[in-house]
Amino acid sequence: MNVEEVREYCLTRPWATEDMPFGDGYVTLRVGGKIFCCLVLDRGPLAQLKWSPDEFDEVVEKYLWVTQAWHWHKRHMIQFDCFDTRVDAVVGRLLIDRAYSYVYSRLPKRIKSDMLEAKNQSI
């Protein structure tokens, strides 16, 4: 799964947005204003995903190409190299979905409600 495929798939998630708050070398993908994926273009490219600390050991043991994301809080972000041929697209999308769901589930009810209301008004 290359970096553009990761980006495109992330943007198919409901309410996903992207920005570059850390400069040209970093693309962040968010839901409800919270980062669920950061694409590090300067160092790889790498896909870094928000992760539940309770599930950190499980994912790094299961997928040898998944590691702790550098420069983020330990056990809260995982990463994989988008040039690594071991990154199967199906597994990559599964990890992205899990990161997205984790961040979405932790959003305040008010933000979720606002997002749903905005969606209903656009229909």
Short mmCIF file of N, CA and C in Angstrom, two decimals:
data_model
loop_
_atom_site.label_atom_id
_atom_site.label_comp_id
_atom_site.label_asym_id
_atom_site.label_seq_id
_atom_site.Cartn_x
_atom_site.Cartn_y
_atom_site.Cartn_z
N MET A 1 0.86 -1.17 0.00
CA MET A 1 0.00 0.00 0.00
C MET A 1 0.91 1.23 0.00
N ASN A 2 0.81 2.03 -1.05
CA ASN A 2 1.67 3.21 -1.11
C ASN A 2 1.01 4.40 -0.40
N VAL A 3 1.77 5.47 -0.25
CA VAL A 3 1.31 6.60 0.55
C VAL A 3 0.07 7.26 -0.05
N GLU A 4 -0.04 7.32 -1.35
CA GLU A 4 -1.22 7.93 -1.97
C GLU A 4 -2.45 7.05 -1.76
N GLU A 5 -2.28 5.74 -1.80
CA GLU A 5 -3.41 4.84 -1.51
C GLU A 5 -3.87 4.99 -0.06
N VAL A 6 -2.92 5.15 0.85
CA VAL A 6 -3.28 5.38 2.26
C VAL A 6 -4.07 6.67 2.38
N ARG A 7 -3.57 7.74 1.77
CA ARG A 7 -4.24 9.05 1.83
C ARG A 7 -5.65 8.96 1.26
N GLU A 8 -5.77 8.39 0.07
CA GLU A 8 -7.07 8.30 -0.59
C GLU A 8 -8.06 7.47 0.23
N TYR A 9 -7.57 6.37 0.80
CA TYR A 9 -8.47 5.54 1.60
C TYR A 9 -8.91 6.29 2.86
N CYS A 10 -7.98 6.96 3.51
CA CYS A 10 -8.34 7.73 4.71
C CYS A 10 -9.43 8.75 4.40
N LEU A 11 -9.34 9.38 3.25
CA LEU A 11 -10.32 10.40 2.88
C LEU A 11 -11.69 9.84 2.53
N THR A 12 -11.79 8.52 2.38
CA THR A 12 -13.11 7.91 2.15
C THR A 12 -13.85 7.69 3.46
N ARG A 13 -13.18 7.82 4.59
CA ARG A 13 -13.83 7.66 5.89
C ARG A 13 -14.76 8.85 6.12
N PRO A 14 -15.93 8.61 6.72
CA PRO A 14 -16.88 9.70 6.95
C PRO A 14 -16.25 10.85 7.75
N TRP A 15 -16.49 12.06 7.30
CA TRP A 15 -16.03 13.29 7.94
C TRP A 15 -14.52 13.45 7.99
N ALA A 16 -13.79 12.67 7.23
CA ALA A 16 -12.32 12.79 7.24
C ALA A 16 -11.91 14.07 6.53
N THR A 17 -10.94 14.74 7.12
CA THR A 17 -10.36 15.94 6.54
C THR A 17 -8.85 15.80 6.55
N GLU A 18 -8.19 16.63 5.76
CA GLU A 18 -6.73 16.62 5.78
C GLU A 18 -6.19 18.04 5.88
N ASP A 19 -5.03 18.14 6.48
CA ASP A 19 -4.33 19.41 6.55
C ASP A 19 -2.84 19.14 6.72
N MET A 20 -2.06 20.22 6.76
CA MET A 20 -0.61 20.10 6.88
C MET A 20 -0.10 21.05 7.97
N PRO A 21 -0.47 20.82 9.22
CA PRO A 21 -0.12 21.76 10.28
C PRO A 21 1.36 21.74 10.67
N PHE A 22 2.09 20.70 10.28
CA PHE A 22 3.49 20.57 10.67
C PHE A 22 4.43 20.86 9.50
N GLY A 23 3.92 21.42 8.41
CA GLY A 23 4.73 21.74 7.25
C GLY A 23 4.48 20.79 6.09
N ASP A 24 5.18 21.04 4.99
CA ASP A 24 4.97 20.29 3.75
C ASP A 24 5.29 18.80 3.86
N GLY A 25 6.07 18.40 4.81
CA GLY A 25 6.48 17.00 4.91
C GLY A 25 5.51 16.11 5.66
N TYR A 26 4.40 16.68 6.14
CA TYR A 26 3.45 15.93 6.97
C TYR A 26 2.02 16.23 6.55
N VAL A 27 1.28 15.20 6.26
CA VAL A 27 -0.15 15.33 5.95
C VAL A 27 -0.91 14.65 7.09
N THR A 28 -1.77 15.40 7.76
CA THR A 28 -2.56 14.78 8.82
C THR A 28 -3.98 14.59 8.33
N LEU A 29 -4.55 13.47 8.71
CA LEU A 29 -5.93 13.14 8.38
C LEU A 29 -6.67 13.05 9.71
N ARG A 30 -7.81 13.73 9.75
CA ARG A 30 -8.53 13.90 11.01
C ARG A 30 -10.00 13.54 10.88
N VAL A 31 -10.58 13.24 12.03
CA VAL A 31 -12.03 13.13 12.17
C VAL A 31 -12.39 13.94 13.41
N GLY A 32 -13.36 14.82 13.27
CA GLY A 32 -13.75 15.66 14.39
C GLY A 32 -12.62 16.51 14.93
N GLY A 33 -11.67 16.85 14.06
CA GLY A 33 -10.53 17.67 14.46
C GLY A 33 -9.40 16.91 15.11
N LYS A 34 -9.54 15.60 15.29
CA LYS A 34 -8.52 14.78 15.94
C LYS A 34 -7.80 13.92 14.90
N ILE A 35 -6.49 13.83 15.01
CA ILE A 35 -5.67 13.08 14.05
C ILE A 35 -5.88 11.58 14.25
N PHE A 36 -6.17 10.89 13.14
CA PHE A 36 -6.19 9.43 13.16
C PHE A 36 -5.08 8.86 12.30
N CYS A 37 -4.52 9.68 11.40
CA CYS A 37 -3.41 9.24 10.55
C CYS A 37 -2.52 10.44 10.23
N CYS A 38 -1.22 10.21 10.25
CA CYS A 38 -0.26 11.23 9.83
C CYS A 38 0.65 10.58 8.79
N LEU A 39 0.73 11.18 7.63
CA LEU A 39 1.63 10.69 6.58
C LEU A 39 2.91 11.52 6.64
N VAL A 40 4.00 10.84 6.91
CA VAL A 40 5.29 11.50 7.03
C VAL A 40 6.02 11.32 5.70
N LEU A 41 6.06 12.37 4.92
CA LEU A 41 6.64 12.29 3.58
C LEU A 41 8.15 12.42 3.61
N ASP A 42 8.69 13.12 4.59
CA ASP A 42 10.13 13.38 4.67
C ASP A 42 10.95 12.18 5.11
N ARG A 43 10.35 11.20 5.71
CA ARG A 43 11.09 10.09 6.30
C ARG A 43 10.62 8.74 5.79
N GLY A 44 10.30 8.60 4.57
CA GLY A 44 9.86 7.27 4.17
C GLY A 44 9.32 7.15 2.78
N PRO A 45 8.09 7.34 2.60
CA PRO A 45 7.02 7.86 3.43
C PRO A 45 6.52 6.82 4.44
N LEU A 46 6.06 7.34 5.56
CA LEU A 46 5.53 6.52 6.63
C LEU A 46 4.07 6.87 6.86
N ALA A 47 3.29 5.86 7.19
CA ALA A 47 1.91 6.07 7.62
C ALA A 47 1.89 5.83 9.12
N GLN A 48 1.47 6.85 9.88
CA GLN A 48 1.39 6.74 11.33
C GLN A 48 -0.07 6.81 11.74
N LEU A 49 -0.51 5.86 12.55
CA LEU A 49 -1.91 5.72 12.91
C LEU A 49 -2.10 5.80 14.41
N LYS A 50 -3.13 6.52 14.83
CA LYS A 50 -3.49 6.58 16.25
C LYS A 50 -3.91 5.18 16.68
N TRP A 51 -3.50 4.77 17.87
CA TRP A 51 -3.75 3.40 18.29
C TRP A 51 -4.08 3.34 19.77
N SER A 52 -4.89 2.40 20.14
CA SER A 52 -5.20 2.17 21.55
C SER A 52 -3.96 1.60 22.24
N PRO A 53 -3.52 2.21 23.33
CA PRO A 53 -2.36 1.66 24.04
C PRO A 53 -2.60 0.23 24.52
N ASP A 54 -3.84 -0.11 24.79
CA ASP A 54 -4.16 -1.47 25.24
C ASP A 54 -3.95 -2.52 24.15
N GLU A 55 -3.95 -2.09 22.90
CA GLU A 55 -3.82 -3.02 21.77
C GLU A 55 -2.46 -2.87 21.06
N PHE A 56 -1.60 -2.04 21.61
CA PHE A 56 -0.31 -1.76 20.98
C PHE A 56 0.54 -3.02 20.80
N ASP A 57 0.77 -3.75 21.90
CA ASP A 57 1.62 -4.95 21.83
C ASP A 57 1.08 -5.97 20.84
N GLU A 58 -0.23 -6.12 20.82
CA GLU A 58 -0.87 -7.09 19.93
C GLU A 58 -0.56 -6.80 18.46
N VAL A 59 -0.68 -5.54 18.06
CA VAL A 59 -0.50 -5.21 16.64
C VAL A 59 0.98 -5.28 16.22
N VAL A 60 1.89 -4.86 17.08
CA VAL A 60 3.31 -4.92 16.69
C VAL A 60 3.85 -6.34 16.70
N GLU A 61 3.22 -7.21 17.48
CA GLU A 61 3.61 -8.62 17.46
C GLU A 61 3.02 -9.34 16.25
N LYS A 62 1.81 -8.97 15.87
CA LYS A 62 1.13 -9.64 14.77
C LYS A 62 1.72 -9.26 13.41
N TYR A 63 2.07 -7.99 13.24
CA TYR A 63 2.61 -7.51 11.96
C TYR A 63 4.02 -6.99 12.19
N LEU A 64 4.99 -7.72 11.73
CA LEU A 64 6.39 -7.37 11.98
C LEU A 64 6.78 -6.03 11.35
N TRP A 65 6.05 -5.57 10.37
CA TRP A 65 6.35 -4.31 9.68
C TRP A 65 5.69 -3.12 10.37
N VAL A 66 4.95 -3.35 11.44
CA VAL A 66 4.34 -2.28 12.23
C VAL A 66 5.24 -2.03 13.44
N THR A 67 5.55 -0.75 13.68
CA THR A 67 6.39 -0.37 14.82
C THR A 67 5.76 0.83 15.54
N GLN A 68 6.36 1.18 16.65
CA GLN A 68 5.96 2.39 17.36
C GLN A 68 6.31 3.58 16.48
N ALA A 69 5.42 4.52 16.35
CA ALA A 69 5.67 5.70 15.53
C ALA A 69 6.66 6.61 16.25
N TRP A 70 7.69 7.00 15.54
CA TRP A 70 8.67 7.90 16.14
C TRP A 70 8.02 9.27 16.33
N HIS A 71 8.47 10.01 17.25
CA HIS A 71 8.09 11.39 17.49
C HIS A 71 6.67 11.57 18.02
N TRP A 72 6.00 10.50 18.41
CA TRP A 72 4.68 10.59 19.02
C TRP A 72 4.76 9.93 20.38
N HIS A 73 3.75 10.11 21.18
CA HIS A 73 3.70 9.48 22.50
C HIS A 73 3.77 7.96 22.33
N LYS A 74 4.62 7.33 23.11
CA LYS A 74 4.78 5.88 23.01
C LYS A 74 3.46 5.16 23.24
N ARG A 75 3.25 4.12 22.46
CA ARG A 75 2.10 3.22 22.56
C ARG A 75 0.78 3.85 22.12
N HIS A 76 0.79 5.08 21.66
CA HIS A 76 -0.43 5.72 21.19
C HIS A 76 -0.46 5.87 19.67
N MET A 77 0.66 5.59 19.03
CA MET A 77 0.73 5.68 17.57
C MET A 77 1.59 4.53 17.06
N ILE A 78 1.14 3.94 15.96
CA ILE A 78 1.92 2.92 15.27
C ILE A 78 2.30 3.48 13.90
N GLN A 79 3.25 2.83 13.24
CA GLN A 79 3.60 3.27 11.90
C GLN A 79 4.02 2.09 11.04
N PHE A 80 3.91 2.31 9.74
CA PHE A 80 4.47 1.36 8.78
C PHE A 80 5.00 2.14 7.59
N ASP A 81 5.98 1.55 6.94
CA ASP A 81 6.64 2.16 5.79
C ASP A 81 5.80 1.89 4.55
N CYS A 82 5.44 2.92 3.84
CA CYS A 82 4.60 2.76 2.65
C CYS A 82 5.35 2.18 1.45
N PHE A 83 6.68 2.03 1.55
CA PHE A 83 7.45 1.38 0.51
C PHE A 83 7.65 -0.11 0.79
N ASP A 84 7.26 -0.55 1.97
CA ASP A 84 7.46 -1.93 2.37
C ASP A 84 6.50 -2.84 1.60
N THR A 85 7.05 -3.80 0.90
CA THR A 85 6.22 -4.69 0.07
C THR A 85 5.37 -5.64 0.90
N ARG A 86 5.65 -5.74 2.20
CA ARG A 86 4.86 -6.64 3.04
C ARG A 86 3.51 -6.03 3.44
N VAL A 87 3.31 -4.75 3.17
CA VAL A 87 2.09 -4.08 3.58
C VAL A 87 0.98 -4.39 2.57
N ASP A 88 0.17 -5.36 2.90
CA ASP A 88 -0.95 -5.76 2.07
C ASP A 88 -2.03 -4.69 2.17
N ALA A 89 -2.66 -4.36 1.06
CA ALA A 89 -3.68 -3.30 1.04
C ALA A 89 -4.86 -3.62 1.95
N VAL A 90 -5.26 -4.87 1.99
CA VAL A 90 -6.40 -5.25 2.84
C VAL A 90 -6.06 -5.03 4.31
N VAL A 91 -4.86 -5.44 4.72
CA VAL A 91 -4.45 -5.25 6.11
C VAL A 91 -4.24 -3.76 6.40
N GLY A 92 -3.65 -3.03 5.46
CA GLY A 92 -3.47 -1.60 5.63
C GLY A 92 -4.80 -0.88 5.86
N ARG A 93 -5.80 -1.22 5.05
CA ARG A 93 -7.13 -0.61 5.23
C ARG A 93 -7.75 -1.00 6.57
N LEU A 94 -7.53 -2.24 6.99
CA LEU A 94 -8.03 -2.69 8.30
C LEU A 94 -7.42 -1.86 9.43
N LEU A 95 -6.11 -1.61 9.36
CA LEU A 95 -5.44 -0.81 10.38
C LEU A 95 -5.95 0.63 10.36
N ILE A 96 -6.13 1.18 9.17
CA ILE A 96 -6.67 2.54 9.05
C ILE A 96 -8.06 2.60 9.64
N ASP A 97 -8.91 1.64 9.31
CA ASP A 97 -10.27 1.61 9.86
C ASP A 97 -10.26 1.54 11.38
N ARG A 98 -9.35 0.75 11.91
CA ARG A 98 -9.27 0.60 13.37
C ARG A 98 -8.82 1.91 14.02
N ALA A 99 -7.84 2.58 13.41
CA ALA A 99 -7.37 3.86 13.93
C ALA A 99 -8.49 4.90 13.87
N TYR A 100 -9.18 4.96 12.73
CA TYR A 100 -10.29 5.90 12.57
C TYR A 100 -11.37 5.64 13.62
N SER A 101 -11.77 4.38 13.77
CA SER A 101 -12.82 4.02 14.73
C SER A 101 -12.41 4.35 16.15
N TYR A 102 -11.14 4.13 16.47
CA TYR A 102 -10.65 4.44 17.82
C TYR A 102 -10.78 5.94 18.10
N VAL A 103 -10.35 6.76 17.16
CA VAL A 103 -10.43 8.21 17.36
C VAL A 103 -11.89 8.66 17.38
N TYR A 104 -12.69 8.18 16.44
CA TYR A 104 -14.11 8.56 16.40
C TYR A 104 -14.82 8.20 17.71
N SER A 105 -14.53 7.02 18.24
CA SER A 105 -15.21 6.57 19.46
C SER A 105 -14.87 7.44 20.66
N ARG A 106 -13.76 8.13 20.61
CA ARG A 106 -13.33 8.96 21.74
C ARG A 106 -13.74 10.42 21.59
N LEU A 107 -14.41 10.76 20.49
CA LEU A 107 -14.87 12.14 20.31
C LEU A 107 -16.00 12.45 21.28
N PRO A 108 -16.06 13.69 21.75
CA PRO A 108 -17.19 14.08 22.60
C PRO A 108 -18.52 13.97 21.85
N LYS A 109 -19.58 13.67 22.57
CA LYS A 109 -20.90 13.52 21.97
C LYS A 109 -21.32 14.78 21.20
N ARG A 110 -20.96 15.93 21.72
CA ARG A 110 -21.32 17.20 21.07
C ARG A 110 -20.70 17.28 19.66
N ILE A 111 -19.46 16.88 19.53
CA ILE A 111 -18.81 16.94 18.21
C ILE A 111 -19.46 15.94 17.26
N LYS A 112 -19.72 14.74 17.73
CA LYS A 112 -20.40 13.74 16.89
C LYS A 112 -21.76 14.25 16.45
N SER A 113 -22.49 14.86 17.38
CA SER A 113 -23.81 15.40 17.07
C SER A 113 -23.71 16.51 16.03
N ASP A 114 -22.74 17.39 16.18
CA ASP A 114 -22.53 18.47 15.20
C ASP A 114 -22.22 17.92 13.82
N MET A 115 -21.41 16.86 13.76
CA MET A 115 -21.06 16.27 12.47
C MET A 115 -22.29 15.66 11.82
N LEU A 116 -23.10 14.96 12.59
CA LEU A 116 -24.32 14.37 12.05
C LEU A 116 -25.30 15.42 11.59
N GLU A 117 -25.41 16.50 12.37
CA GLU A 117 -26.31 17.59 11.99
C GLU A 117 -25.86 18.24 10.69
N ALA A 118 -24.58 18.47 10.54
CA ALA A 118 -24.04 19.07 9.32
C ALA A 118 -24.30 18.14 8.11
N LYS A 119 -24.16 16.85 8.32
CA LYS A 119 -24.43 15.90 7.25
C LYS A 119 -25.90 15.95 6.85
N ASN A 120 -26.80 15.98 7.83
CA ASN A 120 -28.24 16.01 7.55
C ASN A 120 -28.65 17.29 6.84
N GLN A 121 -28.01 18.41 7.15
CA GLN A 121 -28.32 19.67 6.50
C GLN A 121 -27.85 19.70 5.05
N SER A 122 -26.81 18.89 4.74
CA SER A 122 -26.31 18.89 3.37
C SER A 122 -27.08 17.97 2.45
N ILE A 123 -27.96 17.16 3.04
CA ILE A 123 -28.75 16.21 2.22
C ILE A 123 -29.94 16.90 1.61
#
